[in-house]
XYZ file of C-alpha atoms in Angstrom:
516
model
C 29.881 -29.980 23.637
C 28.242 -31.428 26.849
C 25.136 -30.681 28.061
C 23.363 -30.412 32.273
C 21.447 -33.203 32.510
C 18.867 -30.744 34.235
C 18.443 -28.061 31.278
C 15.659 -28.757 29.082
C 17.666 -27.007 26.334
C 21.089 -28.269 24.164
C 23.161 -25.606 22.021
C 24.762 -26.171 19.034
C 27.033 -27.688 18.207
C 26.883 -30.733 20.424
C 30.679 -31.855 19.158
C 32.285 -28.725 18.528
C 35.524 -29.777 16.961
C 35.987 -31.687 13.524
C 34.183 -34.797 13.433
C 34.132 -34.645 9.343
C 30.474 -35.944 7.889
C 28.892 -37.924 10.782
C 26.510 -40.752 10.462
C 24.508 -42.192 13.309
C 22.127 -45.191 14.607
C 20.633 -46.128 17.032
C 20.786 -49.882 18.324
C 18.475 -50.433 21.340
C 18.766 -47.372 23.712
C 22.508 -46.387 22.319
C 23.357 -44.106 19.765
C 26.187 -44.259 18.181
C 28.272 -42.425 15.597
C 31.498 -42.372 13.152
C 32.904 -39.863 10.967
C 35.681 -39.172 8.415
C 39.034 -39.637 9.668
C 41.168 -39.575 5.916
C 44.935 -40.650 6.410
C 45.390 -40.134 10.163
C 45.547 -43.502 12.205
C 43.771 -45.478 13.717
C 40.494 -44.434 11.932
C 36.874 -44.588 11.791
C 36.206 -42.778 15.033
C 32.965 -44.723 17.325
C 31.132 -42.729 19.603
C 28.403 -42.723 21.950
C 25.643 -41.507 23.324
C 22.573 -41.682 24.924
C 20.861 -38.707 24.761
C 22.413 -37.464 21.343
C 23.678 -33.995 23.050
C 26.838 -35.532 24.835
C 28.984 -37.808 23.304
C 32.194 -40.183 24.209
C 34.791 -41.584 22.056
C 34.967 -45.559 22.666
C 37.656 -46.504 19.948
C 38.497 -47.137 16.704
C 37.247 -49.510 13.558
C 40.467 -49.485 11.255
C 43.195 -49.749 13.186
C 46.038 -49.600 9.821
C 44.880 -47.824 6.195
C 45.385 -50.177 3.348
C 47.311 -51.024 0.919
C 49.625 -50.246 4.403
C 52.151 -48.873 1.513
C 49.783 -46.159 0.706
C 49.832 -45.054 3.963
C 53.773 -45.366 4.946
C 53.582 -41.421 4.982
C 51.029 -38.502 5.457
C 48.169 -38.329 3.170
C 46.233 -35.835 4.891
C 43.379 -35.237 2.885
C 42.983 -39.305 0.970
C 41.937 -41.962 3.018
C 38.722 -42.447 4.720
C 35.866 -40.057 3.456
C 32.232 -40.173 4.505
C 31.484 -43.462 6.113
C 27.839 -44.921 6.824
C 27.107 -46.680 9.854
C 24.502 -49.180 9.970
C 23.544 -52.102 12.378
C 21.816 -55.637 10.530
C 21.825 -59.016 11.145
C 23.099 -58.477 14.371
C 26.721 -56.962 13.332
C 27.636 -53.303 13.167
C 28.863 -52.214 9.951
C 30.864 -49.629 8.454
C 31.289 -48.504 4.630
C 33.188 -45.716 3.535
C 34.791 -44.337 0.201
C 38.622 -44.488 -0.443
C 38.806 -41.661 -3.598
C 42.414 -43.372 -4.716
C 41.147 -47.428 -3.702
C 37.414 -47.782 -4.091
C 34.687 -48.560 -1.629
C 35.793 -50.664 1.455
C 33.945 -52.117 4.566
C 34.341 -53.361 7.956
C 32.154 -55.181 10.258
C 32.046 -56.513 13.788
C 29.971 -58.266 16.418
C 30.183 -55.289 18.523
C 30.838 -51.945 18.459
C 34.105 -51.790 20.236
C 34.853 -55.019 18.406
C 36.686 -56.869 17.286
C 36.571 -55.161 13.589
C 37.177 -57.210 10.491
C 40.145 -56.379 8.016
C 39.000 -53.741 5.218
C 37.166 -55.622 2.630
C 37.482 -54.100 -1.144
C 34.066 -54.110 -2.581
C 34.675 -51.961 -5.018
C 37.536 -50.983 -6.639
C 37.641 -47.850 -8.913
C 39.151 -44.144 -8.743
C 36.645 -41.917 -7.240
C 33.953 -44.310 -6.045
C 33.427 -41.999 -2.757
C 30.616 -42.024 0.044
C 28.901 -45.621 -0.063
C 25.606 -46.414 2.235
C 24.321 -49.706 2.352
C 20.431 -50.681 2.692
C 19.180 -53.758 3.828
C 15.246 -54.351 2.779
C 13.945 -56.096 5.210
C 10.839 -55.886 3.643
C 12.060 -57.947 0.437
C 15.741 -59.408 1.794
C 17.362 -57.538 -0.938
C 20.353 -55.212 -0.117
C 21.454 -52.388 -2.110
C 24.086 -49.736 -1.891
C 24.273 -46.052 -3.109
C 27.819 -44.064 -3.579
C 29.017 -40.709 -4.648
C 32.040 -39.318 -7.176
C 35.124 -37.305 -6.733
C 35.581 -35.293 -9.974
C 39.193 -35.004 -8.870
C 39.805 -38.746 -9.198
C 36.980 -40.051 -11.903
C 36.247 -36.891 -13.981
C 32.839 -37.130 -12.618
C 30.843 -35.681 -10.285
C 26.920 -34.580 -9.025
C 25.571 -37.967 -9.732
C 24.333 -40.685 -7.383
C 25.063 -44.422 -8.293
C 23.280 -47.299 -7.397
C 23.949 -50.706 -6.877
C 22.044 -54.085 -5.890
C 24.495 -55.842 -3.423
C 24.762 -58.807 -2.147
C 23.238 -59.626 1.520
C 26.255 -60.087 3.378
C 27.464 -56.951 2.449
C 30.476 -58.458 0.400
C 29.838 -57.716 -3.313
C 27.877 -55.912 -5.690
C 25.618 -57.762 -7.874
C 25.865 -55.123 -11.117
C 27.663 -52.813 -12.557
C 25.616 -49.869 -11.230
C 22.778 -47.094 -12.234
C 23.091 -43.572 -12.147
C 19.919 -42.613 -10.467
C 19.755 -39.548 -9.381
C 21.497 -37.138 -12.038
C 22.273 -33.240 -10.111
C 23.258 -32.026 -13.780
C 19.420 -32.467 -14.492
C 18.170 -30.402 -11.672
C 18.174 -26.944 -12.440
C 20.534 -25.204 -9.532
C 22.031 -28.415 -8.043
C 25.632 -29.329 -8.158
C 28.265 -30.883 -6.512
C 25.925 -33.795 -4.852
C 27.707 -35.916 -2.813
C 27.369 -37.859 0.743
C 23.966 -40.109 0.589
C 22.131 -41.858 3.303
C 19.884 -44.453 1.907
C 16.982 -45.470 4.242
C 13.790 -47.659 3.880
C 10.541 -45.371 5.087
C 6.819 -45.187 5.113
C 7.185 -47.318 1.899
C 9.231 -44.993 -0.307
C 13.046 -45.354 -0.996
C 15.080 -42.036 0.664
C 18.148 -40.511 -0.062
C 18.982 -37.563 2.321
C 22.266 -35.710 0.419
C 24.099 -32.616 0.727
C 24.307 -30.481 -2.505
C 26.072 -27.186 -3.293
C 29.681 -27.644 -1.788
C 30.504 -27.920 1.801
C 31.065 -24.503 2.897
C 27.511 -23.048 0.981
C 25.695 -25.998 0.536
C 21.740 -27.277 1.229
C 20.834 -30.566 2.790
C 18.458 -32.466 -0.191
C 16.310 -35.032 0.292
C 15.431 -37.677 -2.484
C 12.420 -40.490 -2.894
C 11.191 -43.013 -4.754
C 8.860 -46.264 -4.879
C 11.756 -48.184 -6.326
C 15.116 -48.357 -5.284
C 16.554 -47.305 -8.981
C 14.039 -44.417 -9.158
C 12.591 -42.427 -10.089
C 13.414 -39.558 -7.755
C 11.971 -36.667 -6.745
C 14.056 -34.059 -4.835
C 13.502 -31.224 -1.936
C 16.009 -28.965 0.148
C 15.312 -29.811 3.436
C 17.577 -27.731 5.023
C 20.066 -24.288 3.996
C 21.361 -21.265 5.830
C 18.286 -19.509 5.506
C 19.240 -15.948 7.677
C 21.333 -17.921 10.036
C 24.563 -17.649 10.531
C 25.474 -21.571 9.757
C 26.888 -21.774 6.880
C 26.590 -25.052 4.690
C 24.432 -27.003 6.869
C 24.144 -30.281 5.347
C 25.686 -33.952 5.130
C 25.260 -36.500 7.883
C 22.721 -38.932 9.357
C 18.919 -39.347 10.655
C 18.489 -41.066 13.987
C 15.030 -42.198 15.155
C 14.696 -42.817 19.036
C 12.495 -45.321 21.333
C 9.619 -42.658 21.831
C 9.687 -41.925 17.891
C 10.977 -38.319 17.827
C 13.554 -37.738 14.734
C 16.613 -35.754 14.465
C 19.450 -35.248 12.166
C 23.454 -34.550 12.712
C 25.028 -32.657 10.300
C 28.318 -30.922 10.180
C 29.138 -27.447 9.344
C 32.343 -26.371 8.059
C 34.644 -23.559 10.493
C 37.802 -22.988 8.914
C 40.848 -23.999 11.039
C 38.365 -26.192 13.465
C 37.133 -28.416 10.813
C 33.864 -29.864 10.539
C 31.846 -29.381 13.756
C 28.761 -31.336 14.094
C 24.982 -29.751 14.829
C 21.787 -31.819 16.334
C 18.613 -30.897 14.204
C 15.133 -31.730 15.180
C 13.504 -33.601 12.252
C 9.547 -34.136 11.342
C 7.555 -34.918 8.759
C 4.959 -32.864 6.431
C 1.510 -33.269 5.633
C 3.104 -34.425 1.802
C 5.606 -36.864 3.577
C 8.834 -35.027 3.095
C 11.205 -34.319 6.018
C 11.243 -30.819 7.612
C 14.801 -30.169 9.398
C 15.449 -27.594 11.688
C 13.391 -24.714 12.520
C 11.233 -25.002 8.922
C 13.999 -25.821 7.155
C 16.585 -23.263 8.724
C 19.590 -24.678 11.295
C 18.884 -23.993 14.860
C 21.365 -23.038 17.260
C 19.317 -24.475 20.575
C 16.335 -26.774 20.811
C 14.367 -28.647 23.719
C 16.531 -31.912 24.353
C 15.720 -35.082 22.808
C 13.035 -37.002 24.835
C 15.599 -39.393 26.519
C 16.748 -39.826 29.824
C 19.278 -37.468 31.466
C 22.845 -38.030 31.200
C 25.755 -36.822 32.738
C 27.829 -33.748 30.672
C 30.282 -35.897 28.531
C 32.742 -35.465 25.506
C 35.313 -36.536 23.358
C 38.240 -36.870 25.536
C 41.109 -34.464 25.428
C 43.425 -34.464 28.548
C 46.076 -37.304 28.901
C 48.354 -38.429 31.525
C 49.383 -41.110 28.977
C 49.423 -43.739 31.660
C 52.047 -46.735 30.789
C 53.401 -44.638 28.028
C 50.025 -45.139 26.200
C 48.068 -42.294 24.487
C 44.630 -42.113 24.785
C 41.764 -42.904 21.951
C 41.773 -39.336 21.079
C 45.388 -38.839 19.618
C 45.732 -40.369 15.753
C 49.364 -40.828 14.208
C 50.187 -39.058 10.862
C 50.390 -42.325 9.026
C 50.345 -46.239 9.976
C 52.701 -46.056 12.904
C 55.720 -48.442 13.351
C 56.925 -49.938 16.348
C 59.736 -48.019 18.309
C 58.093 -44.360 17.621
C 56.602 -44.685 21.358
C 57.982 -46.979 24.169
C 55.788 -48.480 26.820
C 56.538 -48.068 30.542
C 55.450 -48.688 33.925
C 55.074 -44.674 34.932
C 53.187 -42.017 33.142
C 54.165 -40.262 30.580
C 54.493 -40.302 26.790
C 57.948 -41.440 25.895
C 58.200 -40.395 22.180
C 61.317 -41.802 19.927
C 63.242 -38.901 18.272
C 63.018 -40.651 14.608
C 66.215 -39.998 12.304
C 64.113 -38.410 9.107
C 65.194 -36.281 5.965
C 62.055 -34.177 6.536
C 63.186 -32.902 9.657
C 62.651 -29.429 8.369
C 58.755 -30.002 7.896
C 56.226 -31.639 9.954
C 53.799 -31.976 7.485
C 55.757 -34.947 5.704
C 56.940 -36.919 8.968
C 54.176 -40.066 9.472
C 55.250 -39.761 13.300
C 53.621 -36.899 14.787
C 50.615 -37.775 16.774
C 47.556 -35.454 16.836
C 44.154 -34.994 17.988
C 41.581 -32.220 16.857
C 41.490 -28.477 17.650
C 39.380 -27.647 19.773
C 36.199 -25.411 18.275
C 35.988 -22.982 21.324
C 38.575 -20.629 22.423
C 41.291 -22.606 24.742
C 44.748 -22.757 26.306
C 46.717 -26.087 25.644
C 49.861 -27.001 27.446
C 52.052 -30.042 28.131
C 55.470 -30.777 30.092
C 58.292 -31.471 27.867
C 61.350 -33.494 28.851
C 64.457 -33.860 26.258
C 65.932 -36.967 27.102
C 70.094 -37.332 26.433
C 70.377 -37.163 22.725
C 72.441 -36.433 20.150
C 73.050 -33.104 18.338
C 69.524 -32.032 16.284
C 67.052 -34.189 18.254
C 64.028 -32.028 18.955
C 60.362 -32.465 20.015
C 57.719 -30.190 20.795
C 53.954 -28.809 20.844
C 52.710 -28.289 17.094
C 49.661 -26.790 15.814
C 49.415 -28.618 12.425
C 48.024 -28.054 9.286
C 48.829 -26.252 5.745
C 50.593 -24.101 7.562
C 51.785 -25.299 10.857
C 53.816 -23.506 14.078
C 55.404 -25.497 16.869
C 57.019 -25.162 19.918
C 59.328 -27.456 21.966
C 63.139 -28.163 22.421
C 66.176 -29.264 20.405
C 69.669 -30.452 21.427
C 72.661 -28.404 20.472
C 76.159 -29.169 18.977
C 77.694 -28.321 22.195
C 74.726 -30.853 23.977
C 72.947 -27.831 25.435
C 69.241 -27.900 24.811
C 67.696 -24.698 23.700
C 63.970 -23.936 23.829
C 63.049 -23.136 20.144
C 59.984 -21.818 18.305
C 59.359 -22.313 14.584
C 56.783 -22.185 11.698
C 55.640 -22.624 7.821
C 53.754 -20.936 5.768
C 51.832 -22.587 3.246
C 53.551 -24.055 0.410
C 56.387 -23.161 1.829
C 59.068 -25.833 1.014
C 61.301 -25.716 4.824
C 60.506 -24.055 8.492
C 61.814 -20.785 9.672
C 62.378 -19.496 13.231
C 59.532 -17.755 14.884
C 61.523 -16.567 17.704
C 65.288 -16.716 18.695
C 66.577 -19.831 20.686
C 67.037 -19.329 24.172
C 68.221 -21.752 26.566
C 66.364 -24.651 28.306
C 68.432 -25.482 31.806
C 67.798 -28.778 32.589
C 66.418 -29.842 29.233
C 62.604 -29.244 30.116
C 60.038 -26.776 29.439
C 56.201 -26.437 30.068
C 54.472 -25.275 26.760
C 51.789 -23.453 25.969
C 49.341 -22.666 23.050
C 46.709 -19.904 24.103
C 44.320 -20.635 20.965
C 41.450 -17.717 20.689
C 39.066 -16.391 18.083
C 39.377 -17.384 14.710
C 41.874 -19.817 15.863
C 44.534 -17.818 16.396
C 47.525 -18.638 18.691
C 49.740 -17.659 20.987
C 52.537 -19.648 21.859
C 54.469 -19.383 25.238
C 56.900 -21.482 27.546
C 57.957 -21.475 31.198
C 61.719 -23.545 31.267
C 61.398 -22.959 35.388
C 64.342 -21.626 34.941
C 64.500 -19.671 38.207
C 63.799 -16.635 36.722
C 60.341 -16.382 38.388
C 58.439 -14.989 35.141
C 56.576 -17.615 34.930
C 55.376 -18.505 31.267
C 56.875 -16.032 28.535
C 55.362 -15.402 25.235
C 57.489 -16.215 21.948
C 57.078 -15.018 18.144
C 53.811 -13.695 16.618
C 50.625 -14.843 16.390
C 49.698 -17.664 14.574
C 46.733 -18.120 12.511
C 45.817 -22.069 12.353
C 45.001 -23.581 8.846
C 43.426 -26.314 7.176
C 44.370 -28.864 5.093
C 42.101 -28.957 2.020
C 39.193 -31.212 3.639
C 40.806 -31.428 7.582
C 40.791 -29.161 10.439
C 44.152 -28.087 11.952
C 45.441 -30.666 14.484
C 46.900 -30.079 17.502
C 50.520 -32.745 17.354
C 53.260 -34.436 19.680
C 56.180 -34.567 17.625
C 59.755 -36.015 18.620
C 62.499 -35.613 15.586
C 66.157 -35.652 14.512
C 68.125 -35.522 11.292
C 69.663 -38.268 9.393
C 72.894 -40.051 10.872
C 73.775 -42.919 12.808
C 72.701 -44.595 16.119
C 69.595 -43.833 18.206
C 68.740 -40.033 18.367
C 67.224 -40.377 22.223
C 63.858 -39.821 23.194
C 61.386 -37.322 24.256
C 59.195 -37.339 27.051
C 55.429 -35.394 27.245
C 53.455 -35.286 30.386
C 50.448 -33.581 31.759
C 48.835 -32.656 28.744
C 45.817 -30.466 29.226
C 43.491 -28.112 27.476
C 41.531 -25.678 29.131
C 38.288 -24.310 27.479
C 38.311 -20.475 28.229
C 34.975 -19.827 27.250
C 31.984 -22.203 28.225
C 28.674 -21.230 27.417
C 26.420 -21.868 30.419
C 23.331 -23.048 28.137
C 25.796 -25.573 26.426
């Protein structure tokens, strides 16, 4: 969340929505920072900052997920996990861990680009959370990476790699070097940051799962160990659960800090700002001794102005912002460009009609973490018989509002869900009818990301917006936060389905802490 540039004093969390296992640099007087975006599209989120408390997205680094086959449809939970971000030799680069593919990178010139193609580096099942290290001390290069049990068999071990310079290849067929089955209490070790410092090899890595877990840290005099091990940082008697896994960030004066994520449920991974020193033994103290704290004095760096991630869209030439992510690699013809505002969505002929969770064309961005009302315009173009589009909140579970066309070509304002598992949607409220084929929708999301849907068809009735069905309780996917989605839909059969028009789309934080 954004910050005054005239209090001395940030809150957590500084991006309260889910910006999965951060990493950060800092090149010159920017910061900048990219998380896990798994199968949603484009991915590998970049954003910046100059005072580490407010933050702006500035684009994307993979703009398709290969093999583009792979990716044809939703994979919610595969795709991108746990990049690094690292800056050498002049180019910004990007690794990250592809459970099902191996480790891939990217690289570019600049941070907004352009981006090279994915390079493979390492193919294998399970081969998860790669950072790269450049020596500059020696010119060697190494790399470090994680495993997914789920995909390898293996897991709570750290394997490490010499690489070669340009970031291309690996030079052996790895070491493990830091074993978590052979320290007593540790498992599930995952996510390491590999840094050069004060002469000793570090590897800062979350232990202990992501919704309990400690933040370790890990050194050595040589790269292949080896390593002794400290929690640096845990729950302690806060109420932050699973503080760990993300990046160290050094600024100009020399003050340290450390972004980590914490896992909420329904709103994902929201990220945390840590102040970071250094004992009289040389090991890293995060936090408040160790323990997450929920407001600190601001880094010393000049103001800024309150930023964030952007939210609200006008989609201006029928183009959505950088916050919205399709479901899957898109295709041309699911949105059409135009010369007014205005998201002008395709309804796309699908057998999945009855689920969103399988269509690849539903574009989403990320709930919010902080109690909020989200609404859009909706227009139902001329259609045939089952088109439909509509306001979703998305995840194992999912509930959506929005309109569909009739038999007799009358649209009807509709309201349906899922529950998990569950194999087709179900009506959360009767249809009732849409005059004029539009409808402003609304999703009053509040505590424990719960929602309340409601609509106003300006039907002359004068009531304003009217609620419709129960409340909803938002879910997860295994490893992602709910989303909120854009959908635009119709059944199988021939010819073009129409189109479905979204405008004005806007959410509303109800509850901003002052001290933010």
């Amino acid at each position: 969340m954004s910050a005054a540039p005239d209090d001395p004093v940030y809150r957590n969390p500084v991006l309260d929505a889910d910006w999965s296992d951060p990493d950060v640099i800092r090149v010159g007087d920017d910061f900048y920072l990219t998380a896990s975006s798994f199968g949603r599209v484009p991915g590998l989120p970049l954003l910046h900052s100059r005072d580490l408390v407010n933050w702006t997205l500035v684009g994307h680094a993979l703009h398709r997920l290969e093999p583009e086959s792979e990716f044809a449809v939703p994979r919610h939970d595969c795709g991108v996990w746990a990049p690094s971000l690292r800056h050498h030799d002049g180019r910004f680069w990007i690794f990250w861990g592809d459970p099902d593919q191996g480790i891939f990178q990217v690289n570019a010139p600049e941070i907004r680009g352009p981006w090279t193609r994915p390079h493979l580096i390492k193919a294998g099942k399970g081969l998860i959370d790669p950072c790269p290290l450049w020596d500059d001390e020696t010119g060697e290069a190494y790399l470090v990476h994680a495993w997914a049990k789920s995909r390898s068999g293996v897991k709570n071990r750290l394997t490490g790699h010499r690489m070669h310079p340009h970031g291309t290849e690996l030079l052996d067929e790895g070491k493990v070097i830091v074993d978590g089955d052979r320290i007593p209490g540790w498992f599930t070790l995952e996510g390491p940051k590999l840094h050069k410092h004060d002469g000793w090899f570090w590897i800062l890595a979350p232990a202990g799962g992501v919704e309990t877990g400690w933040q370790g840290a890990f050194r050595s005099r040589a790269f292949f160990g080896p390593y002794e091990e400290k929690v640096v940082l845990e729950q302690k008697d806060t109420d932050v659960n699973g503080p760990h896994q993300g990046g160290w960030v050094r600024t100009p004066s020399g003050e340290d800090w450390f972004l980590h994520f914490q896992q909420r449920g329904a709103y994902g991974r929201v990220v945390h700002l840590q102040p970071m020193e250094w004992d009289p033994d040389g090991w890293p103290v995060i936090g408040d001794d160790g323990a997450p704290v929920a407001g600190h004095r601001r880094p010393d760096l000049p103001p800024q102005r309150p930023a964030a991630p952007a939210t609200d869209d006008d989609f201006p030439g029928g183009r959505p912002g950088r916050q919205w992510q399709w479901t899957a690699n898109p295709r041309d013809g699911w949105a059409t460009h135009h010369s007014a505002d205005g998201l002008r969505l395709t309804c796309v002929r699908t057998l999945d009609a009855h689920d969103l969770r399988a269509l690849p064309h539903v574009l989403t961005q990320r709930l919010p973490g902080a109690p909020c009302t989200v609404e859009v315009d909706l227009r139902l173009d001329d259609g045939e018989p089952g088109a439909r589009a509509g306001l979703a909140v998305l995840g194992d579970a999912y509930s959506w509002i929005g309109l569909e066309r009739g038999t007799d070509g009358a649209v009807m304002l509709v309201h349906r869900f899922a529950e998990t598992a569950a194999e087709r949607e179900r009506d959360a409220a009767p249809p009732r009818p849409a005059p004029g084929g539009r409808a402003r929708l609304r999703v009053d999301i509040g505590a424990g990301a719960r929602c309340s849907f409601s609509y106003d068809t300006g039907d002359g009735a004068g009531e304003g917006f009217r609620p419709s069905g129960q409340v909803f309780a938002a879910t997860p996917w295994r490893w992602v936060g709910a989303l909120l989605g854009l959908a635009a839909l119709a059944p199988t059969g021939q010819g073009h389905a129409g189109t479905a028009t979204f405008t004005q789309f806007r959410i509303r934080i109800q509850e901003k802490r002052a001290d933010r």
